């Protein structure tokens, strides 16, 4: 192995060790008597010190050596860990991290020798210094630094990969630290060789043998190749529809399945738990709370939630700022909290969970909350909004003003925040990766910032539309619904309000954006898209605002591979990237937020919201809802809200196959499970018998299917007959008379059963597991 490779391995291992040290020291401060934890921290520093001495980094070795000596005194019981020692040790970790960056950049450990830090670490080794510190009267800041005030979190998990497991056992707990300034290469080699001959525990052997470190560049390259394979797959599938060769059809289907599985596998290799970046937040909260004289404990839920590596890197800084801001601005001083009847220790809660193909992250504190009047007053003073606008704006709109550049309500500037820089950067960085951010707050109770981000940016589902003969892709993440107006509705449906085109969608005015006008392409003489009297509206959401994009034609949904725009085009906010379609032609990906801002939809809708609020509130009590009606078992009439429906499909029975006991069909590049409504609503014993003996009837007609999405999964509900789509207030309700029905309701002057979709799905999954287990659990 070359010297460069040895240094590279040293850097990778040391960075991992330092991240673990941050967490361990914060945890150790809450329990200073934990000898095992102290020994682990000592061994980690000893490993870094020994290796850097062997590699010839004297400044790094000196800092680590002094820290090792202090840890040795703590480990042997001569000293007791306190906030001052913890802060000094964390400062040593920061210094080591900075020198590692210098080594990575220049090959040397930098010009700074950190003499002041080394002197402080040396001074703290003396018991007299600690005694003096202990006997001194506690200041306000010192009281805030007691172990109870430090951020609390669950114990860190073990790392997934260990290159050199033996380095963590470099010295037993009873060993004394070396007093030499450096270790010779021979001594280091002999020590390592001796460790290799020691029997490893079963757990460490399993971890080292079952994991491997892969360079991110290689993963990116493989991901790019998989993207190209997906494009090739799309082209083959498009060509398959024009060829009647059974052999070619079977081969293309096999290619489709393998490509889909390979794509999912590669995507998983890039996925990382969000806990990887949350691990630094206990240290962040501790430092900020100590500096502000506050007491804060941190709780983390959903640390195992996974995101693509590029997303993880993109949200690291925005989340860090939000955490620091919550501690500095949100949570009150202990004495102020007590006066309000709260616990002196504030709570900061981080949550992460998957929902609807996105990752939701919430940062909540139980602090003072946002001051509505102060924000509104500041906004008027700075000319952000006028006095009239301020009176009309809702509470949510006022709160979201904190994301404007330079906006701050802090009464004084601190080293943490107060300059009005940060929240606008948070919003910009989150929206740059296709996410959104919003804030909710209750005075005296706290604030919650909600961040929604996509799982990945590499391969995404998109709706393909046509405008002026060119195709464009719209990320499905921003898509709400599709509206098609024909005949008189196309002529009368589009209205003008204050000169802006709108469409009344279920009683609410929907701003319209004509794609041909925004792109500057040919339009008809009347100023709209020439499409034989048909208006196609794609209802989108940007910045929590809905608007309709008018296009010539709506084609289909398709998985696309995102290609970044060249630097010459990146400044055009209308486009987010490009993709190669199935026929080999390029389609531009629309930037929904940029398009809305370009068309002034976001600002316009904000101004109209206040004026429409009163009318909308009055209309809510009588607002109609769209329902899909279909025939249910036993001549019943059933319905689901139209908003829960993805698509209506009709499959020839020859396209329905068996997978175990379940009907499935190949649909849009995936295997779509089919649930038979007539079977799933029977008693369990009858259901299982039907599932085990009811393959598709080859002589039956086409199968009518409602394609539904539930918690990010797609499935098809097989129904006897689709009846109609109607709008009704559905005000008259009564209790359900059987399982899998929410309640009975009057729709279209007839009693209709409203289907409980989650219950249907749970039954189907339980049946599949019961059959797989040999019919176990049949009642």
XYZ file of C-alpha atoms in Angstrom:
779
model
C 0.000 0.000 0.000
C 1.391 3.425 -0.949
C 1.958 6.267 1.537
C -0.932 8.222 0.004
C -3.300 5.289 0.507
C -2.169 4.863 4.125
C -2.805 8.574 4.827
C -6.181 8.359 3.109
C -7.231 5.403 5.273
C -6.003 7.276 8.344
C -8.117 10.314 7.442
C -11.274 8.270 6.808
C -10.901 6.347 10.060
C -10.049 9.479 12.065
C -13.047 11.440 10.770
C -15.324 8.578 11.833
C -13.673 8.449 15.243
C -14.062 12.203 15.749
C -17.781 12.103 14.932
C -18.149 9.354 17.509
C -16.103 11.357 20.054
C -18.493 14.324 19.784
C -21.415 12.098 20.721
C -19.568 10.106 23.382
C -18.234 13.164 25.222
C -21.670 14.804 25.377
C -23.167 11.550 26.686
C -20.291 11.069 29.112
C -20.834 14.507 30.628
C -24.243 13.320 31.834
C -22.725 10.209 33.406
C -19.081 10.961 34.389
C -18.779 7.702 36.341
C -19.139 5.514 33.223
C -15.665 3.916 33.165
C -16.327 1.906 30.015
C -17.291 5.036 28.097
C -14.213 6.857 29.390
C -11.996 3.961 28.344
C -13.545 3.989 24.865
C -12.930 7.726 24.442
C -9.362 7.264 25.675
C -8.663 4.436 23.219
C -9.994 6.480 20.319
C -7.682 9.429 21.088
C -4.775 7.051 21.690
C -5.321 5.464 18.270
C -5.289 8.844 16.529
C -2.193 9.937 18.443
C -0.257 6.754 17.758
C -1.064 6.701 14.053
C -0.262 10.373 13.424
C 3.068 9.904 15.222
C 3.834 6.974 12.971
C 2.877 8.979 9.859
C 4.834 12.079 10.863
C 2.276 14.728 11.856
C 3.917 16.245 14.973
C 1.467 19.114 15.663
C -1.504 16.765 15.515
C 0.326 14.275 17.718
C 1.086 16.909 20.384
C -2.546 17.982 20.694
C -3.811 14.403 20.811
C -1.094 13.468 23.308
C -2.098 16.190 25.815
C -5.754 15.241 25.447
C -4.838 11.591 25.976
C -3.038 12.457 29.225
C -6.098 14.326 30.523
C -8.364 11.433 29.610
C -5.997 9.051 31.363
C -6.368 11.050 34.609
C -10.141 10.926 34.214
C -10.143 7.226 33.444
C -8.016 6.393 36.485
C -10.324 8.339 38.817
C -7.883 11.151 39.670
C -10.262 13.711 38.118
C -14.025 13.974 37.662
C -15.440 15.154 34.354
C -17.099 18.574 34.547
C -18.392 21.064 31.936
C -15.048 22.898 31.720
C -13.100 19.696 31.012
C -15.757 18.557 28.538
C -15.569 21.880 26.699
C -11.768 21.652 26.550
C -11.881 18.080 25.226
C -14.450 19.080 22.606
C -12.133 21.940 21.653
C -9.380 19.359 21.194
C -11.702 17.358 18.904
C -12.333 20.499 16.830
C -8.599 21.205 16.608
C -7.850 17.646 15.501
C -10.617 17.859 12.895
C -9.163 21.118 11.549
C -5.675 19.598 11.285
C -7.096 16.572 9.467
C -8.601 18.965 6.918
C -5.164 20.588 6.504
C -3.605 17.142 5.941
C -6.286 16.305 3.392
C -5.723 19.585 1.542
C -1.979 20.214 1.828
C -0.484 16.956 3.061
C 0.755 18.643 6.291
C -0.936 19.275 9.653
C -0.986 23.069 9.256
C 0.851 26.055 10.709
C -1.094 26.395 13.977
C 0.319 24.460 16.954
C -2.646 25.176 19.321
C -0.300 26.062 22.211
C -3.079 27.780 24.199
C -5.332 24.739 23.927
C -2.502 22.412 24.956
C -1.736 24.608 27.972
C -5.370 24.520 29.047
C -5.550 20.732 28.679
C -2.344 20.421 30.714
C -3.626 22.761 33.447
C -6.862 20.801 33.782
C -4.878 17.629 34.542
C -4.041 18.979 38.011
C -6.521 18.121 40.787
C -5.885 21.524 42.372
C -7.302 23.253 39.306
C -10.461 21.243 39.523
C -10.761 21.788 43.268
C -10.460 25.530 42.785
C -13.056 25.359 40.095
C -15.360 23.310 42.291
C -14.996 25.618 45.335
C -15.546 28.772 43.297
C -19.065 30.272 43.368
C -21.042 29.025 40.370
C -21.908 31.634 37.803
C -25.077 31.652 35.759
C -23.367 30.141 32.763
C -21.710 27.487 34.869
C -25.056 26.437 36.328
C -26.423 26.124 32.840
C -23.561 23.803 32.012
C -24.372 21.140 34.580
C -24.919 17.666 33.203
C -28.715 18.047 33.363
C -28.545 20.953 30.945
C -26.681 19.086 28.303
C -28.418 17.775 25.207
C -29.815 14.286 25.723
C -30.014 11.687 22.959
C -30.162 7.942 22.566
C -26.867 6.084 22.519
C -25.093 6.236 19.154
C -25.287 3.175 16.959
C -22.239 1.303 15.787
C -20.834 2.307 12.429
C -21.704 0.125 9.481
C -18.158 -0.371 8.295
C -14.936 -1.047 10.133
C -11.771 -1.081 8.052
C -9.468 -1.880 10.973
C -11.498 -3.233 13.896
C -8.314 -3.896 15.862
C -7.527 -0.174 16.185
C -10.310 0.196 18.721
C -8.530 -2.354 20.923
C -5.126 -0.727 20.664
C -4.720 -0.664 24.443
C -6.521 -2.390 27.278
C -8.314 -0.325 29.902
C -5.555 -0.845 32.431
C -2.727 0.411 30.207
C -1.042 3.709 30.943
C -0.727 6.224 28.092
C 2.641 6.611 26.458
C 4.624 9.600 27.663
C 6.709 9.790 24.523
C 6.055 12.466 21.983
C 5.992 9.907 19.157
C 5.958 6.160 18.646
C 8.416 4.480 16.336
C 7.184 2.692 13.237
C 8.494 -0.626 14.554
C 6.676 -0.272 17.876
C 3.461 0.685 16.110
C 3.750 -2.249 13.722
C 4.502 -4.689 16.566
C 1.498 -3.462 18.532
C -0.816 -3.808 15.549
C 0.531 -7.267 14.717
C -0.064 -8.369 18.286
C -3.625 -7.144 18.104
C -4.239 -9.049 14.882
C -3.304 -12.279 16.621
C -5.896 -11.699 19.342
C -9.216 -13.520 18.860
C -11.880 -11.084 17.692
C -15.362 -11.169 19.109
C -18.111 -12.700 17.006
C -19.805 -9.361 16.570
C -16.727 -7.522 15.276
C -15.798 -10.377 12.950
C -19.288 -10.394 11.510
C -19.264 -6.633 10.967
C -15.887 -6.618 9.240
C -16.700 -9.585 7.028
C -20.201 -8.503 6.001
C -19.432 -4.902 5.051
C -17.072 -3.209 2.613
C -16.143 0.409 2.014
C -16.972 1.686 -1.467
C -15.809 5.040 -2.818
C -18.665 7.481 -3.437
C -17.282 8.233 -6.906
C -17.739 4.590 -7.881
C -21.315 4.600 -6.570
C -22.041 7.752 -8.571
C -20.629 6.132 -11.702
C -22.716 2.983 -11.205
C -25.777 5.166 -10.569
C -25.148 6.987 -13.848
C -24.875 3.692 -15.708
C -28.121 2.473 -14.146
C -29.736 5.697 -15.304
C -28.574 5.003 -18.843
C -29.940 1.457 -18.514
C -33.320 2.845 -17.447
C -33.347 5.048 -20.547
C -32.497 2.062 -22.725
C -35.245 0.062 -20.976
C -37.772 2.802 -21.733
C -36.775 2.760 -25.403
C -37.112 -1.032 -25.620
C -40.540 -0.949 -23.951
C -41.701 1.747 -26.333
C -40.544 -0.341 -29.291
C -42.186 -3.479 -27.832
C -45.647 -2.011 -28.382
C -45.067 -1.983 -32.146
C -43.673 -5.536 -32.416
C -45.768 -8.705 -32.196
C -42.901 -11.124 -31.612
C -43.695 -13.208 -28.457
C -40.015 -13.988 -27.870
C -39.026 -10.333 -28.038
C -41.978 -9.420 -25.786
C -40.868 -11.932 -23.121
C -37.252 -10.747 -23.306
C -38.297 -7.096 -22.935
C -40.452 -7.916 -19.927
C -37.533 -9.760 -18.344
C -35.275 -6.772 -19.060
C -37.869 -4.508 -17.451
C -38.013 -6.561 -14.252
C -34.235 -6.906 -13.936
C -33.674 -3.200 -14.594
C -36.263 -2.248 -11.994
C -34.684 -4.529 -9.367
C -31.187 -3.307 -10.220
C -32.329 0.303 -9.993
C -33.884 -0.287 -6.577
C -30.741 -2.089 -5.367
C -28.386 0.662 -6.492
C -30.653 3.306 -4.996
C -30.452 1.484 -1.649
C -26.636 1.574 -1.722
C -26.826 5.373 -1.862
C -29.401 5.618 0.916
C -28.169 6.668 4.349
C -30.042 7.078 7.631
C -30.681 10.652 8.603
C -29.161 9.753 11.973
C -25.760 10.135 10.292
C -26.159 13.912 10.369
C -28.331 14.058 13.479
C -25.440 12.542 15.445
C -23.696 15.933 15.538
C -26.697 17.810 16.940
C -26.314 16.850 20.636
C -22.910 18.553 20.510
C -24.381 21.536 18.642
C -27.227 21.921 21.142
C -24.833 21.612 24.073
C -22.496 24.320 22.777
C -25.264 26.787 21.868
C -27.172 26.209 25.116
C -24.000 26.665 27.162
C -23.208 29.900 25.361
C -26.749 31.246 25.858
C -27.069 30.177 29.497
C -29.931 27.812 28.699
C -30.780 24.239 29.554
C -31.912 22.112 26.615
C -32.392 18.415 26.056
C -32.667 17.012 22.565
C -34.856 14.081 21.492
C -34.648 12.369 18.118
C -37.311 10.211 16.498
C -36.951 8.357 13.210
C -33.150 8.363 13.043
C -33.338 5.293 10.804
C -35.245 7.204 8.079
C -33.175 6.911 4.901
C -32.426 9.455 2.178
C -30.166 9.575 -0.838
C -26.606 10.631 -0.018
C -26.847 13.785 -2.127
C -29.986 14.830 -0.241
C -28.290 14.139 3.105
C -25.407 16.420 2.147
C -27.733 19.141 0.871
C -29.826 19.394 4.041
C -27.020 19.115 6.595
C -26.344 22.850 6.839
C -30.027 23.951 6.730
C -30.941 21.547 9.547
C -27.953 22.667 11.608
C -29.075 26.272 11.301
C -32.641 25.402 12.292
C -31.412 23.535 15.379
C -29.150 26.399 16.449
C -31.942 28.901 15.822
C -34.408 26.923 17.976
C -32.002 26.891 20.921
C -30.920 30.525 20.567
C -34.255 32.178 19.689
C -36.952 29.663 20.546
C -36.245 28.246 23.997
C -36.313 30.663 26.934
C -33.851 31.070 29.781
C -34.445 28.682 32.701
C -35.697 31.429 35.043
C -38.121 32.725 32.380
C -39.461 29.219 31.780
C -40.077 28.701 35.488
C -42.041 31.985 35.670
C -44.273 30.691 32.881
C -44.904 27.432 34.694
C -42.626 25.385 32.459
C -39.815 23.023 33.302
C -36.464 24.866 33.407
C -35.036 22.440 30.839
C -36.313 23.119 27.332
C -37.114 20.362 24.836
C -35.964 20.202 21.230
C -37.498 17.348 19.243
C -36.329 16.176 15.818
C -38.662 13.897 13.864
C -38.217 12.240 10.488
C -40.630 9.976 8.635
C -41.626 8.912 5.123
C -44.941 10.083 3.727
C -46.252 10.151 0.174
C -42.896 9.472 -1.464
C -41.239 12.277 0.497
C -39.264 12.590 3.698
C -40.786 14.855 6.323
C -38.470 16.432 8.899
C -39.817 18.406 11.838
C -37.776 20.536 14.248
C -39.952 21.391 17.257
C -39.224 23.309 20.424
C -41.374 24.088 23.450
C -40.167 27.669 23.672
C -41.849 31.050 23.509
C -43.125 30.706 19.940
C -43.061 33.330 17.206
C -44.357 36.810 17.999
C -47.026 37.488 15.368
C -47.282 41.233 16.032
C -43.516 41.752 16.131
C -42.987 39.975 12.802
C -45.782 41.948 11.160
C -44.444 45.243 12.551
C -40.889 44.476 11.400
C -42.120 43.531 7.920
C -43.962 46.851 7.562
C -40.966 48.823 8.924
C -38.610 47.203 6.422
C -41.007 47.773 3.526
C -41.474 44.072 2.908
C -45.252 44.523 2.948
C -47.593 47.486 3.227
C -49.804 48.177 6.217
C -52.898 47.192 4.240
C -51.320 43.906 3.178
C -50.249 43.197 6.765
C -53.846 43.490 7.971
C -55.077 41.080 5.306
C -52.396 38.412 5.659
C -53.066 35.215 7.576
C -51.021 34.082 10.566
C -49.236 31.431 8.485
C -48.283 33.986 5.832
C -46.924 36.372 8.469
C -44.840 33.593 10.041
C -43.384 32.614 6.656
C -41.957 36.128 6.306
C -39.054 34.969 8.485
C -37.714 33.156 5.399
C -37.219 36.440 3.511
C -33.585 37.592 2.985
C -32.297 39.807 5.784
C -35.406 39.459 7.911
C -34.870 39.108 11.673
C -36.823 40.018 14.792
C -33.925 39.465 17.208
C -33.542 42.322 19.657
C -29.780 41.856 19.721
C -27.182 40.238 17.511
C -25.384 37.216 18.973
C -22.614 35.003 17.706
C -25.318 32.494 16.803
C -27.996 34.515 15.030
C -29.798 37.825 14.775
C -28.318 39.213 11.575
C -31.190 38.072 9.350
C -28.914 35.669 7.504
C -29.771 32.021 7.555
C -33.497 31.333 7.307
C -33.606 32.581 3.717
C -30.620 30.344 2.936
C -32.437 27.423 4.567
C -35.443 27.978 2.324
C -33.309 28.437 -0.801
C -31.243 25.292 -0.205
C -34.289 23.153 0.555
C -36.174 24.367 -2.513
C -33.086 23.818 -4.668
C -33.460 20.055 -4.154
C -37.186 20.094 -4.825
C -38.293 20.440 -1.201
C -40.371 22.907 0.766
C -40.193 24.459 4.222
C -42.867 25.994 6.411
C -43.353 27.070 10.006
C -46.104 26.669 12.585
C -46.052 28.405 15.941
C -48.213 28.948 19.004
C -47.408 31.799 21.358
C -46.022 30.519 24.631
C -45.997 26.884 23.512
C -43.312 26.617 20.870
C -42.490 26.480 17.163
C -42.295 23.688 14.622
C -40.441 24.010 11.319
C -41.530 21.411 8.773
C -39.221 20.442 5.930
C -40.394 18.206 3.079
C -37.795 16.794 0.698
C -37.685 14.116 -2.015
C -36.094 10.729 -1.343
C -33.715 11.037 -4.271
C -32.896 13.321 -7.179
C -31.410 10.802 -9.603
C -34.454 8.948 -10.998
C -37.917 10.424 -10.436
C -41.482 9.807 -11.648
C -42.708 12.620 -13.867
C -45.721 13.651 -15.937
C -44.847 14.233 -19.590
C -46.760 17.050 -21.319
C -46.586 18.668 -24.761
C -46.553 22.372 -25.550
C -46.053 23.826 -29.052
C -44.859 20.444 -30.305
C -42.173 20.014 -27.615
C -42.312 17.659 -24.647
C -41.647 18.704 -21.062
C -41.453 16.696 -17.839
C -43.103 17.811 -14.599
C -41.867 16.130 -11.375
C -44.767 14.146 -9.954
C -43.844 15.428 -6.506
C -45.497 18.757 -7.378
C -48.505 17.243 -9.174
C -51.928 17.385 -7.495
C -54.486 16.538 -10.188
C -55.388 16.896 -13.868
C -58.366 18.833 -15.275
C -59.679 18.652 -18.857
C -62.203 21.240 -20.100
C -64.160 20.657 -23.303
C -66.896 22.469 -25.211
C -68.654 25.243 -23.293
C -66.593 24.520 -20.189
C -63.414 25.280 -22.141
C -64.870 28.582 -23.302
C -66.503 29.710 -20.055
C -64.286 27.921 -17.540
C -61.345 30.333 -17.792
C -62.199 33.701 -16.200
C -60.278 36.902 -15.574
C -59.953 38.331 -12.054
C -58.050 41.638 -11.917
C -56.648 40.742 -15.342
C -55.273 37.359 -14.229
C -56.707 34.121 -15.705
C -58.269 31.766 -13.148
C -60.401 28.622 -13.074
C -62.995 27.838 -10.390
C -61.939 24.442 -9.080
C -64.514 23.147 -6.600
C -65.497 26.663 -5.627
C -61.949 27.989 -5.230
C -60.166 30.282 -7.664
C -57.141 28.538 -9.186
C -54.562 30.877 -10.819
C -53.671 29.738 -14.350
C -50.284 29.848 -16.071
C -50.143 29.247 -19.834
C -46.938 27.345 -20.530
C -46.668 28.580 -24.127
C -46.776 32.211 -22.969
C -44.144 31.717 -20.269
C -41.826 29.931 -22.702
C -42.461 32.437 -25.467
C -43.577 29.837 -28.014
C -46.344 30.089 -30.606
C -49.894 30.642 -29.334
C -53.186 31.030 -31.165
C -54.831 34.320 -32.072
C -56.928 34.345 -28.899
C -53.875 34.158 -26.678
C -54.469 30.585 -25.482
C -53.183 27.212 -26.604
C -54.668 26.004 -29.867
C -55.911 22.515 -29.041
C -59.278 22.015 -30.817
C -61.251 23.771 -28.129
C -59.832 21.639 -25.290
C -58.072 23.115 -22.251
C -55.724 20.785 -20.358
C -54.867 21.998 -16.857
C -52.149 20.423 -14.729
C -52.825 21.410 -11.113
C -49.485 21.944 -9.341
C -48.264 23.076 -5.945
C -45.369 25.448 -5.352
C -44.434 27.141 -2.101
C -47.618 25.641 -0.561
C -49.653 27.424 -3.266
C -51.733 25.769 -5.958
C -51.889 26.900 -9.563
C -52.944 25.412 -12.889
C -50.492 24.979 -15.756
C -52.257 25.032 -19.130
C -50.594 22.773 -21.715
C -51.472 21.513 -25.191
C -51.468 17.826 -24.366
C -51.032 15.521 -21.373
C -49.141 12.397 -22.404
C -48.347 9.962 -19.585
C -46.325 9.396 -16.430
C -42.841 7.937 -16.788
C -39.736 7.380 -14.692
C -37.085 9.763 -15.961
C -33.370 10.079 -15.323
C -32.484 13.626 -14.278
C -29.606 15.173 -16.194
C -28.246 18.467 -14.818
C -28.272 21.522 -17.046
C -24.994 22.940 -18.270
C -23.706 25.985 -16.425
C -24.799 28.301 -19.249
C -28.458 27.331 -18.619
C -28.476 26.982 -14.833
C -29.533 30.600 -14.367
C -32.833 29.935 -16.189
C -35.207 29.229 -13.316
C -37.918 27.787 -15.563
C -36.036 24.493 -15.981
C -34.642 22.133 -13.337
C -32.814 19.754 -15.675
C -33.290 17.546 -18.701
C -33.937 13.913 -19.499
C -33.739 11.573 -22.472
C -37.113 10.051 -23.325
C -37.918 6.581 -24.615
C -37.579 7.614 -28.269
C -34.118 9.069 -27.660
C -35.203 12.733 -27.752
C -34.434 15.233 -25.020
C -37.175 16.689 -22.803
C -36.627 19.603 -20.425
C -37.743 19.198 -16.802
C -39.832 22.122 -15.572
C -38.910 23.860 -12.329
C -42.385 24.230 -10.825
C -41.406 26.810 -8.210
C -39.333 28.818 -10.692
C -42.185 28.754 -13.193
C -44.645 29.982 -10.556
C -42.305 32.788 -9.528
C -41.673 33.759 -13.142
C -45.426 34.010 -13.732
C -45.893 35.903 -10.427
C -48.385 33.266 -9.320
C -46.947 32.907 -5.835
C -46.993 36.631 -5.033
C -50.365 37.149 -6.748
C -52.006 34.311 -4.897
C -50.611 35.613 -1.620
C -52.241 38.986 -2.214
C -55.538 37.371 -3.185
C -55.593 34.921 -0.313
C -56.679 37.434 2.307
C -59.491 38.829 0.160
C -60.713 35.337 -0.679
C -60.460 34.027 2.883
C -63.853 35.308 4.021
C -65.662 33.936 0.974
C -63.844 30.631 1.255
C -64.739 30.267 4.942
C -68.393 30.890 4.189
C -68.249 28.369 1.377
C -66.605 25.582 3.390
C -69.785 24.576 5.160
C -71.515 23.858 1.850
C -68.512 22.836 -0.282
C -69.049 19.803 -2.449
C -66.597 16.911 -2.701
C -65.976 14.715 -5.725
C -66.647 10.970 -5.319
C -66.088 7.979 -7.569
C -69.121 5.652 -7.471
C -68.857 1.923 -8.234
C -70.864 -1.250 -7.738
C -69.963 -3.155 -4.581
C -70.649 -6.711 -3.414
C -74.309 -7.702 -3.070
C -75.714 -4.988 -5.356
C -74.416 -2.323 -2.978
C -73.464 1.167 -4.063
C -70.018 2.222 -2.882
C -67.762 5.268 -3.208
C -64.300 6.633 -2.490
C -63.200 10.292 -2.514
C -61.879 11.102 -5.977
C -58.791 12.672 -4.387
C -57.602 9.217 -3.256
C -57.715 7.813 -6.807
C -54.569 7.768 -8.959
C -56.060 6.344 -12.174
C -58.924 4.298 -13.595
C -57.742 1.318 -15.631
C -59.262 -1.579 -17.563
C -57.050 -4.660 -18.033
C -57.733 -7.595 -20.367
C -58.026 -10.727 -18.239
C -55.103 -12.220 -20.216
C -52.849 -9.558 -18.634
C -53.772 -10.671 -15.103
C -51.322 -13.208 -13.649
C -50.981 -15.144 -10.387
C -48.245 -14.463 -7.841
C -48.835 -17.021 -5.108
C -52.482 -16.520 -4.226
C -52.611 -12.912 -5.399
C -53.686 -11.445 -8.699
C -51.052 -9.131 -10.220
C -50.493 -7.320 -13.485
C -47.543 -5.553 -15.112
C -48.278 -1.858 -14.977
C -46.066 1.124 -15.816
C -42.809 -0.701 -15.282
C -43.814 -2.361 -12.011
C -45.799 -5.330 -10.712
C -49.146 -3.999 -9.476
C -50.903 -6.181 -6.851
C -54.655 -6.479 -7.419
C -57.142 -6.740 -4.550
C -60.589 -8.159 -5.356
C -63.202 -6.167 -3.499
C -65.810 -8.943 -3.632
C -63.369 -11.363 -1.953
C -61.764 -9.084 0.626
C -65.167 -8.081 2.083
C -66.094 -11.697 2.855
C -65.468 -13.359 6.233
C -61.831 -14.383 6.730
C -62.339 -18.138 6.219
C -64.301 -17.543 3.020
C -61.681 -15.048 1.836
C -58.817 -17.508 2.241
C -60.740 -20.268 0.451
C -61.518 -17.906 -2.422
C -57.937 -16.678 -2.644
C -56.579 -20.232 -2.792
C -58.976 -21.377 -5.531
C -59.833 -18.340 -7.656
C -57.401 -17.719 -10.534
C -58.608 -15.318 -13.246
C -61.340 -16.706 -15.487
C -59.891 -16.676 -19.031
C -63.377 -16.277 -20.522
C -64.264 -13.254 -18.425
C -64.337 -9.746 -19.817
C -61.855 -6.970 -18.986
C -61.077 -6.252 -15.345
C -62.027 -2.782 -14.043
C -59.447 -1.492 -11.603
C -59.118 1.555 -9.354
C -55.391 2.338 -9.032
C -54.835 3.731 -5.535
C -51.808 4.972 -3.579
C -51.549 4.400 0.160
C -48.488 5.345 2.212
C -46.264 5.395 -0.869
C -47.447 2.027 -2.241
C -49.597 1.451 -5.307
C -52.243 -1.259 -5.639
C -55.269 -1.941 -7.785
C -58.759 -2.476 -6.402
C -60.808 -4.746 -8.685
C -64.495 -3.696 -8.748
C -67.496 -5.036 -10.604
C -68.516 -1.838 -12.357
C -67.547 1.818 -12.303
C -70.752 3.887 -12.132
C -70.000 7.609 -12.163
C -68.061 10.557 -10.801
C -70.288 12.993 -8.914
C -69.943 16.004 -6.646
C -71.985 16.114 -3.470
C -71.883 17.681 -0.023
C -72.363 14.234 1.565
C -73.807 15.917 4.654
C -76.147 13.081 5.749
C -74.222 10.239 7.379
C -74.909 7.148 9.487
C -72.785 4.451 11.127
C -71.332 1.650 9.002
C -73.118 -1.722 9.038
C -70.110 -3.896 8.068
C -66.327 -4.033 8.134
C -64.169 -2.093 5.644
C -66.772 0.676 5.430
C -66.235 4.048 7.104
C -69.914 5.013 7.179
C -73.015 5.233 5.009
C -73.655 8.571 3.364
C -76.194 10.070 0.989
C -74.608 10.839 -2.384
C -76.754 11.783 -5.351
C -79.890 11.240 -3.229
C -78.993 7.570 -2.723
C -77.490 5.773 0.276
C -73.862 4.928 -0.506
C -71.194 3.114 1.498
C -67.904 5.004 1.804
C -65.062 2.479 1.523
C -62.319 2.273 4.200
C -59.264 1.917 1.914
C -56.601 1.362 4.659
C -58.765 -1.401 6.182
C -59.083 -3.125 2.783
C -55.317 -3.025 2.319
C -54.631 -4.381 5.818
C -57.009 -7.300 5.224
C -55.353 -8.156 1.909
C -51.892 -8.143 3.457
C -53.025 -10.273 6.409
C -54.607 -12.785 4.007
C -51.421 -13.045 1.955
C -49.365 -13.711 5.098
C -51.914 -16.265 6.329
C -51.791 -18.233 3.086
C -47.986 -18.026 2.942
C -47.919 -19.512 6.443
C -50.068 -22.444 5.359
C -53.435 -20.955 6.244
C -52.436 -20.288 9.841
C -54.752 -18.050 11.795
C -57.928 -18.914 9.838
C -60.943 -18.358 12.054
